Coordinates of C-alpha atoms in Angstrom, one line a residue:
M1209 CA 10.3 6.3 1.8
N1210 CA 7.3 4.8 3.3
K1211 CA 5.1 2.0 1.8
A1212 CA 2.3 4.1 -0.3
A1213 CA 4.9 5.9 -1.8
A1214 CA 7.0 3.0 -2.6
E1215 CA 4.2 1.5 -4.2
I1216 CA 3.1 4.9 -6.5
I1217 CA 6.9 4.5 -8.1
A1218 CA 7.8 0.7 -8.0
G1219 CA 4.0 0.7 -9.9
L1220 CA 5.3 3.3 -12.6
I1221 CA 7.9 -0.1 -13.6
P1222 CA 6.3 -2.0 -16.6
W1223 CA 8.2 -5.2 -15.8
K1224 CA 6.0 -7.0 -13.4
M1225 CA 9.0 -9.1 -11.8
E1226 CA 10.9 -6.2 -10.9
R1227 CA 8.8 -4.4 -9.2
N1228 CA 8.7 -6.2 -5.9
R1229 CA 12.2 -5.9 -6.2
W1230 CA 12.2 -2.2 -6.7
R1231 CA 9.2 -2.0 -3.9
G1232 CA 11.4 -3.4 -1.7
L1233 CA 14.5 -1.3 -1.8
L1234 CA 12.2 1.8 -1.7
R1235 CA 10.4 0.9 1.4
Y1236 CA 14.3 -0.2 2.5
G1237 CA 15.7 2.8 1.8
V1238 CA 18.6 3.8 -0.6
R1239 CA 20.4 5.2 2.2
N1240 CA 19.9 2.3 4.0
A1241 CA 20.7 0.0 1.0
V1242 CA 24.2 1.7 0.4
K1243 CA 25.0 1.0 4.2
L1244 CA 23.9 -2.6 4.0
H1245 CA 26.1 -2.7 0.6
R1246 CA 29.2 -1.7 2.5
E1247 CA 28.5 -3.9 5.2
L1248 CA 28.1 -7.4 3.2
R1249 CA 31.5 -6.0 1.5
H1250 CA 33.1 -6.4 4.7
N1251 CA 30.7 -8.4 7.0
H1252 CA 31.7 -12.5 6.3
T1253 CA 30.4 -14.2 9.2
V1254 CA 29.8 -17.6 8.8
P1255 CA 26.1 -18.7 10.0
S1256 CA 25.7 -20.2 13.3
T1257 CA 22.4 -21.4 11.8
Y1258 CA 22.0 -23.2 8.7
L1259 CA 17.7 -23.0 8.4
A1260 CA 15.4 -20.7 10.6
V1261 CA 11.7 -20.0 10.5
C1262 CA 10.4 -16.4 11.0
A1263 CA 6.6 -16.5 12.1
I1264 CA 4.2 -13.6 14.0
A1265 CA 0.9 -15.0 15.5
K1266 CA -1.4 -13.9 18.1
D1267 CA -3.6 -16.5 20.4
E1268 CA -2.3 -19.9 18.5
G1269 CA -0.7 -21.3 21.8
P1270 CA -2.3 -24.3 21.1
Y1271 CA -0.6 -24.9 17.6
F1272 CA 3.2 -23.4 18.4
K1273 CA 4.2 -27.3 19.8
E1274 CA 2.8 -29.5 16.7
W1275 CA 4.5 -26.9 14.2
I1276 CA 7.9 -26.1 15.7
E1277 CA 8.7 -30.0 16.4
W1278 CA 7.3 -31.1 12.8
H1279 CA 9.6 -27.9 11.6
R1280 CA 12.3 -29.4 13.8
D1281 CA 11.9 -32.5 12.8
M1282 CA 12.4 -31.2 9.2
G1283 CA 15.5 -29.3 10.0
V1284 CA 14.7 -25.9 11.8
E1285 CA 17.5 -25.1 13.8
K1286 CA 15.8 -22.1 14.3
F1287 CA 12.3 -20.5 15.5
Y1288 CA 12.4 -16.5 15.4
I1289 CA 8.6 -15.8 16.8
Y1290 CA 7.0 -12.2 17.1
D1291 CA 4.1 -12.5 19.3
N1292 CA 1.4 -9.8 18.2
G1293 CA 0.1 -9.4 21.3
S1294 CA -0.7 -12.9 22.6
T1295 CA -3.6 -13.0 25.5
D1296 CA -3.9 -16.8 25.9
R1297 CA -1.1 -19.4 26.9
T1298 CA 1.2 -18.4 23.8
R1299 CA 4.5 -17.7 26.4
E1300 CA 3.7 -20.6 28.1
V1301 CA 4.1 -23.4 25.5
L1302 CA 6.9 -21.5 24.2
A1303 CA 8.8 -21.0 27.4
P1304 CA 10.2 -24.8 27.4
F1305 CA 11.4 -24.0 23.3
I1306 CA 13.0 -20.8 24.7
E1307 CA 14.9 -21.9 27.1
S1308 CA 16.0 -25.1 25.0
G1309 CA 17.4 -22.3 22.4
L1310 CA 15.3 -23.3 19.7
V1311 CA 12.9 -20.3 20.2
D1312 CA 13.9 -16.6 19.5
Y1313 CA 11.3 -14.8 21.4
T1314 CA 10.1 -10.8 20.4
Y1315 CA 7.1 -9.5 21.9
F1316 CA 5.8 -7.5 18.8
P1317 CA 1.8 -6.0 19.7
G1318 CA 0.1 -3.9 17.2
H1319 CA -1.7 -3.2 14.1
R1320 CA -0.6 -4.5 10.7
M1321 CA 2.7 -5.6 12.0
Q1322 CA 3.7 -8.8 10.1
I1323 CA 5.8 -6.9 7.4
A1324 CA 7.7 -4.7 10.3
A1325 CA 8.0 -8.4 11.8
Y1326 CA 9.4 -9.5 8.8
D1327 CA 11.8 -6.0 8.3
D1328 CA 12.9 -7.0 12.2
C1329 CA 13.9 -10.6 11.5
I1330 CA 15.6 -10.4 8.7
T1331 CA 17.9 -6.4 10.3
R1332 CA 18.6 -8.6 13.4
H1333 CA 19.4 -11.9 11.8
R1334 CA 21.0 -11.1 8.3
F1335 CA 24.2 -13.0 9.8
D1336 CA 23.4 -15.9 11.4
A1337 CA 21.2 -17.8 9.3
R1338 CA 21.8 -18.9 5.8
W1339 CA 18.0 -19.2 5.5
I1340 CA 15.1 -18.2 6.6
A1341 CA 11.8 -19.3 6.1
F1342 CA 8.9 -16.6 6.3
I1343 CA 5.4 -19.0 7.1
D1344 CA 2.4 -18.7 9.3
L1345 CA 1.1 -21.0 12.4
D1346 CA -1.4 -22.5 9.9
E1347 CA 1.4 -23.5 7.2
F1348 CA 4.0 -26.5 7.2
I1349 CA 6.4 -27.2 5.0
V1350 CA 6.3 -30.6 3.5
P1351 CA 9.6 -31.9 1.5
V1352 CA 8.4 -34.5 -1.0
K1353 CA 11.3 -35.7 -3.1
D1354 CA 14.0 -35.2 -0.1
A1355 CA 14.4 -36.6 3.6
D1356 CA 14.3 -32.8 4.7
I1357 CA 14.0 -29.2 4.4
P1358 CA 18.3 -28.6 4.4
A1359 CA 18.4 -31.4 1.9
F1360 CA 16.5 -29.4 -0.3
L1361 CA 17.8 -26.7 0.0
G1362 CA 21.5 -27.8 -0.7
R1363 CA 20.5 -27.6 -4.9
F1364 CA 19.5 -23.7 -4.4
E1365 CA 22.7 -21.9 -3.0
E1366 CA 22.9 -19.6 -6.1
F1367 CA 19.6 -18.5 -5.9
P1368 CA 18.5 -15.8 -3.0
A1369 CA 14.9 -16.9 -2.8
V1370 CA 12.9 -20.3 -3.0
E1371 CA 9.2 -19.8 -3.6
I1372 CA 7.2 -23.0 -2.6
N1373 CA 4.1 -23.6 -3.6
W1374 CA 0.8 -24.3 -0.9
L1375 CA -1.4 -26.9 -0.8
C1376 CA -4.8 -26.0 0.6
Y1377 CA -6.3 -28.2 3.2
G1378 CA -10.2 -28.1 4.1
S1379 CA -12.3 -28.5 7.3
G1380 CA -13.4 -32.0 6.6
G1381 CA -16.1 -31.7 7.5
E1382 CA -14.9 -30.8 11.1
E1383 CA -17.5 -28.4 13.7
K1384 CA -15.5 -28.2 16.6
K1385 CA -12.3 -27.8 17.9
S1386 CA -10.1 -30.5 19.1
P1387 CA -6.2 -31.1 21.1
A1388 CA -5.7 -33.8 18.3
P1389 CA -2.5 -32.4 16.1
V1390 CA -4.0 -30.4 13.3
M1391 CA -1.7 -32.7 10.5
Q1392 CA -4.0 -35.8 11.4
R1393 CA -7.2 -34.1 12.3
F1394 CA -7.6 -33.0 8.7
R1395 CA -6.7 -35.0 5.8
R1396 CA -8.6 -33.9 2.6
H1397 CA -7.4 -31.0 0.3
S1398 CA -7.6 -29.2 -2.2
L1399 CA -6.8 -30.7 -6.1
P1400 CA -3.0 -29.9 -6.8
G1401 CA -4.3 -27.7 -9.4
H1402 CA -6.9 -25.5 -8.1
P1403 CA -5.5 -21.3 -8.5
L1404 CA -5.2 -20.9 -4.8
N1405 CA -2.0 -23.5 -4.9
R1406 CA -0.6 -20.7 -6.8
H1407 CA 0.1 -18.7 -3.6
V1408 CA 3.6 -19.3 -2.2
K1409 CA 5.7 -18.9 0.3
S1410 CA 9.8 -17.8 0.3
I1411 CA 12.8 -19.3 1.9
V1412 CA 15.2 -16.2 1.9
D1413 CA 18.8 -16.2 2.0
P1414 CA 19.0 -12.7 4.3
R1415 CA 22.1 -11.4 2.6
R1416 CA 21.0 -11.3 -0.4
V1417 CA 17.1 -9.8 -0.2
Y1418 CA 16.4 -6.3 1.5
T1419 CA 13.1 -7.6 2.9
M1420 CA 9.8 -9.2 2.5
T1421 CA 7.3 -7.2 0.0
G1422 CA 4.3 -9.3 1.5
C1423 CA 3.7 -12.1 3.0
H1424 CA 4.8 -14.4 -0.2
E1425 CA 8.0 -12.7 -1.7
A1426 CA 10.8 -11.0 -1.1
S1427 CA 12.9 -8.1 -2.5
R1428 CA 15.9 -9.6 -3.4
I1429 CA 19.3 -7.8 -4.1
T1430 CA 21.1 -10.0 -6.8
G1431 CA 19.9 -12.4 -9.1
V1432 CA 16.4 -14.1 -9.4
A1433 CA 14.0 -16.4 -7.1
A1434 CA 13.7 -19.7 -7.5
D1435 CA 11.0 -21.9 -8.3
S1436 CA 10.7 -25.8 -6.3
H1437 CA 12.1 -27.3 -9.3
G1438 CA 14.9 -24.8 -9.9
L1439 CA 14.2 -22.9 -12.2
P1440 CA 14.9 -19.0 -12.3
I1441 CA 11.1 -17.2 -11.8
T1442 CA 10.1 -15.4 -14.7
R1443 CA 6.6 -14.4 -13.6
N1444 CA 4.7 -13.5 -10.8
F1445 CA 3.3 -16.6 -8.6
R1446 CA -0.1 -15.7 -10.1
E1447 CA 0.5 -16.4 -13.8
R1448 CA 2.4 -20.0 -12.9
E1449 CA 1.1 -24.0 -12.0
P1450 CA 1.4 -24.8 -8.8
Q1451 CA 4.2 -27.4 -8.2
Q1452 CA 3.8 -29.8 -5.4
D1453 CA 5.8 -32.8 -6.4
V1454 CA 9.2 -31.8 -4.7
I1455 CA 8.0 -30.0 -1.8
R1456 CA 4.7 -28.1 -0.6
I1457 CA 3.1 -26.0 1.8
N1458 CA 0.1 -28.0 3.7
H1459 CA -2.1 -24.5 4.3
Y1460 CA -4.6 -25.5 7.1
A1461 CA -6.3 -21.9 6.2
V1462 CA -9.6 -22.6 8.0
R1463 CA -9.2 -25.4 10.0
S1464 CA -12.7 -26.7 12.0
K1465 CA -15.7 -23.8 11.6
E1466 CA -15.2 -23.1 15.6
E1467 CA -11.4 -22.3 14.8
F1468 CA -12.1 -20.5 12.0
V1469 CA -14.5 -18.3 13.7
E1470 CA -11.6 -17.7 16.5
K1471 CA -9.1 -17.3 13.9
Q1472 CA -11.5 -14.3 12.6
N1473 CA -12.4 -12.7 15.7
R1474 CA -8.5 -12.5 16.9
G1475 CA -8.2 -10.8 13.7
R1476 CA -4.2 -11.1 11.8
A1477 CA -1.1 -9.7 12.0
S1478 CA -1.5 -8.8 8.1
G1479 CA -4.0 -5.9 9.5
T1480 CA -6.8 -8.1 7.9
K1481 CA -10.7 -7.0 9.2
R1482 CA -11.8 -9.3 12.1
A1483 CA -15.4 -9.6 10.7
I1484 CA -16.1 -13.5 10.3
E1485 CA -16.2 -13.7 6.4
W1486 CA -17.7 -17.0 5.5
D1487 CA -16.8 -16.3 1.9
Y1488 CA -13.6 -17.3 3.1
F1489 CA -14.5 -20.4 5.2
H1490 CA -16.3 -21.6 2.1
K1491 CA -13.3 -20.1 -0.8
Y1492 CA -11.1 -22.1 1.3
D1493 CA -12.7 -25.3 2.9
L1494 CA -11.7 -27.5 0.1
N1495 CA -11.7 -31.0 0.7
D1496 CA -11.5 -32.6 -2.7
V1497 CA -8.7 -35.6 -2.1
D1498 CA -7.9 -37.5 0.3
A1499 CA -4.2 -37.3 1.7
D1500 CA -1.8 -40.2 1.0

C-alpha cells in the first residue's frame, strides 16, 4: 500500500499510540507482513553485530570521521551508510572505514529517500544486528549513566524499540565553518526542558519492527517502545517531558551560520525544501547553557 493510502487509513484509528504501528504495517504491506512473520518463526540466526547505526547523508564528508569514531568508541560495531548522491569527498573519507568492514556503504541517490533507506536497512539487516539506531550526521548518542551504549541497551532486551531525546546545541555565535570537531566547537545548548528536546530518535530491534514510520519512531510488530528510563511509552513524544539524565542525543542542528547555509542549499534526504530557512536557524540556535 502506498504511503498516502496508509496515512488515510491509519488516521481513522482513534488511539494515537497505535496509529504509527498500523501506519507502518499498512505501508509495509499485509502480504509482506505475513511473509515476514513466517520468516521470523523459522529464522533463528544469532546476530553477528550487537549494535549498528543507520544513517543517510548527502555531502557531509567532513563530518563522518568524528561522528563514526565517537560512536565506535561508544560501542557501535557497524555503520550502515546510505549515500544520497554526494558529490563531495564522502566516498573518499569513508574508504578506510569501508575497507576495515566497519562501514557498509550503499549509494542511494534520489529525492525524499530517507524512509526508503531505513526500510532497505531493516529489510537487509534484520538478522544481522541485535539493535539498529537511526540517527543523522548532526546527532551524537551520549550515554550519561553508562560507560557505552550497549551497557545502556542491556536493560532493554524486552522492548522492540527505545526512544531517546534530543538535547539541541546552538551555533555559539560562530559564523564560519571550521575543521575542528563539532563536539568541541559547539559547547552551548538549549535548556533541557525546551519543547524541541521532546523530539526523539529510536534504537530498534529489527526483528520486532516492520519499519520506521518517519525519522523518529518505529512501527512495532510486537510490544511497546520504552523511554530512556525503561518505562513503556503510552504517549506520543510530543506530549512527554524530555529525558536526558540517562542517555541523550546531542543534536547540532545548525552548527555555524556558514554550515547552516550549506546544509540548506544541499537539501535533506527527508525531502525538505532547499530554500534557506532562517526561521529554522533562529528556532534551533539555542545557546542557553554551557555544556559540562
